[in-house]
Amino acid sequence: MSSLTLVRETVAAALRGTPETRPQRDDVTAAGLRAELADLVFAAGATIEHPLVLRSSSLRSDVQLAGASAFARLRGLYVTAALRLIVNGCVPQNPFVELTSAFERLGTDSELVALVDQLSGDDRARLEAELRSHVSVLSRELGTIAPSWRPRTMVRSTVLVAGGALELRDQVDLMVGTHAASVASLALLDVTTSPLGPEAERVMRYHALVSTLRTGSLPLRTAMLSSATGERWTIDVTPELLQRAVADIAAHSTMAVAA
Amino acid sequence: MSALWHRRCTATDIADLIALAPAGDRLDGEHREAFAARLRSLPTMEPRRLDAWTVEHGGHAGRGFAWSPTTARRSIGTLAFARRLPSWTAQNAVRDEMSDQLANFARGYSRLGSLGHWLAGLDTVALSLVESEAVNWALQLLDVAELLGGGATLATTDGYYHVAGAQTTVRARRDFTVTGPEGRVVLRIRSGRPGKSAGPGLRADLVADALATPDGQAARRFIGLWPEAGLALAVDGTMENLRAGARDLVRAAVVQRRERLTKAA
C-alpha cells in the first residue's frame, strides 16, 4: 500500500526515513514489469525501426507547455545546477551571476549562455530574483545530505524494452542510497520549479519504474519537491505503484499512437 | 562465429559472464608485426591515437578533446576511488584529488592543457560542478565494485601500446580487472546506452588490451558495462575477436588518413 505524505520535514530526513523499517530488496518484480511493457509495445505497434521514446516530461503537460518558454527552461536548468551545488555544501549567494560565470568558464553550456544573452533586461532581473527565491527554498527544504548516503545528482537513465522498440529516458535530480544493499535503500528526488499538481505523482512513478528496470530491484521511495512552493510529496515504492506507472505508459503510448 | 554476449547489469549476470568465460588466445610476435606493418603502410604526419571511440565513430575525427566536467569526471573519479579506505566518502576523496591537482599546478608541475591546469582556471562554483560529476563517477565505480564482489581490482590507468614506426598509439579503456588462475576478465564502464557499434568497440578494446600486455595474452572476456541503461555486453578473448578488433582499428586509421588528406587538399 503506498502512502502519500504531506508532513513538513527536511527532504533528507524524508528520503532516509527509518532505516529499521525498510523492506527486503525486491529483485523479482522487474522481470514482470518488463514483460508487461513488451506486450504493451507490441499492442501499440512500435518497432525497433520506429521506437516509442518516453521521457518523464512526456507525462507532464505543464512542462510541455513550458517547453515553449526559454525563460522556464533556463530557470529549470539553473535550479538543477544550484541543486548540485547545494548537495556539495556550496550554496550560491547570487545563483544567476555565479552560475552564469561558471557556465561561461566551463564552456560546455554555450546554448544556455546564448539563451541568457537573448533575455531582455527585465527578464534577466526577473530570472535573477526568481532564482534567489528558488535556491533559498531548496537550501531550506533539502537539509543536510550526508556524503555517506552516496548522493548523486542529475543521474541519467536510458532503458530499452522489447529490444529497443520502447526507450524510457529519465533524469533524476538527486539519488541517495544504493540498490546493492540487502534492503531497499535507494531514494529518488525530482525537483520542479512548478507547483506540484496531479501530474507530479505520475512523474514520481515513472522515476521509480525506470530505476527498477535499470537496476533490477525496487527503489525505496520516490519524491518530488517544488522549489516554487517548498511543497514535497514522498511515496514508498511498491509493486502496485509500479503497475500504475506501467498503466500511465500504456495510456500515453495509446495517445501517441492515435496521434 | 564471434558472439556478442548481451546481459542485464546485475550481480548474478555479471558473475556468470566472469565465471563462464573461456580461455583467452595469445598474440605473438608475428601478430604484432603484421598489425604494425598495416599501420606503417598508412603514413601520418602527426601522432595518431586509435581506440574504441575511434572505431565506434567509424574513424571520423570528432571536435577534438577539451576539458569539461564530463571529460574530467573519469580521471578525477577513478583516482578518488583509488583512495578508498574504510571511512571513505566519494565527496571527500574527490575534493582531495582535486586539491592535489590544484597543488601540483601551484607548484608548477602541471603542463599546459593538463587537468590541473584547466581546474586552476575555474572559480569555486565551476569547481563544484566538476566535483558533482566526479562524485557521480566515483559512486558508479563503487556500485560496480559491489556488484563484482571482492575479486575485482580497479584499473587506475588505461592500457597503451605504441606501434613502432607508425606514429600510432592504441589505447584500451579499462576500469576493473578480475584476475583468476585461468586468466583475467576486463571490464569497462560507459555512459548512456550501447549503440550499434558497441560490439566493434569492445573488440577494439580487447585487442588493444592484449597488445598492451607484454606477453600478448588476451583477456578471457572483455565486458562493457552501461549502468545508465542497466546493460552489459561482452566479447570473448578468441583469436577471431582479436583479428576483428585489429581490422576495425586499421579501418579507422584508413578513414582518419583519408579525412586528413582531404582536409589538407
Coordinates of N, CA, C and O in Angstrom, one line a residue, chain B residues 43 45-46 59-61 253-265:
Chain B
P43 N 50.9 6.1 -43.7 CA 51.8 7.1 -43.1 C 51.0 8.3 -42.6 O 50.0 8.6 -43.1
M45 N 51.5 12.3 -40.7 CA 52.5 13.4 -40.4 C 52.4 13.7 -38.9 O 53.3 14.4 -38.4
E46 N 51.3 13.4 -38.3 CA 51.2 13.7 -36.8 C 50.9 12.5 -36.0 O 50.4 11.5 -36.6
G59 N 36.1 6.0 -37.4 CA 37.3 6.6 -37.7 C 37.2 8.1 -38.0 O 38.2 8.8 -38.2
H60 N 36.0 8.6 -38.0 CA 35.8 10.1 -38.2 C 36.3 10.9 -37.0 O 36.0 10.5 -35.9
A61 N 37.0 12.0 -37.3 CA 37.5 12.8 -36.2 C 36.4 13.6 -35.6 O 35.5 14.0 -36.2
A253 N 42.0 3.8 -38.9 CA 43.2 4.6 -39.3 C 43.1 5.0 -40.8 O 43.5 6.1 -41.2
V254 N 42.5 4.1 -41.6 CA 42.4 4.4 -43.1 C 41.5 5.6 -43.3 O 41.8 6.6 -44.0
V255 N 40.3 5.6 -42.6 CA 39.4 6.7 -42.7 C 40.0 8.0 -42.1 O 39.9 9.1 -42.8
Q256 N 40.7 7.9 -41.0 CA 41.4 9.1 -40.5 C 42.3 9.7 -41.5 O 42.4 10.9 -41.7
R257 N 43.1 8.8 -42.1 CA 44.1 9.3 -43.1 C 43.4 10.0 -44.3 O 43.8 11.1 -44.7
R258 N 42.3 9.3 -44.8 CA 41.6 9.9 -45.9 C 41.1 11.3 -45.5 O 41.2 12.3 -46.3
E259 N 40.5 11.4 -44.3 CA 40.0 12.7 -43.9 C 41.0 13.8 -43.8 O 40.8 14.9 -44.2
R260 N 42.2 13.4 -43.3 CA 43.3 14.4 -43.2 C 43.8 14.8 -44.5 O 44.1 16.0 -44.7
L261 N 43.9 13.8 -45.5 CA 44.4 14.2 -46.8 C 43.4 15.1 -47.5 O 43.8 16.1 -48.2
T262 N 42.1 14.8 -47.3 CA 41.0 15.7 -47.9 C 41.1 17.1 -47.4 O 41.0 18.1 -48.1
K263 N 41.3 17.1 -46.0 CA 41.4 18.4 -45.4 C 42.6 19.2 -45.9 O 42.5 20.4 -46.1
A264 N 43.7 18.5 -46.0 CA 45.0 19.2 -46.5 C 44.8 19.7 -47.9 O 45.4 20.7 -48.3
A265 N 44.1 18.9 -48.7 CA 43.9 19.3 -50.1 C 42.9 20.5 -50.2 O 43.1 21.4 -50.9

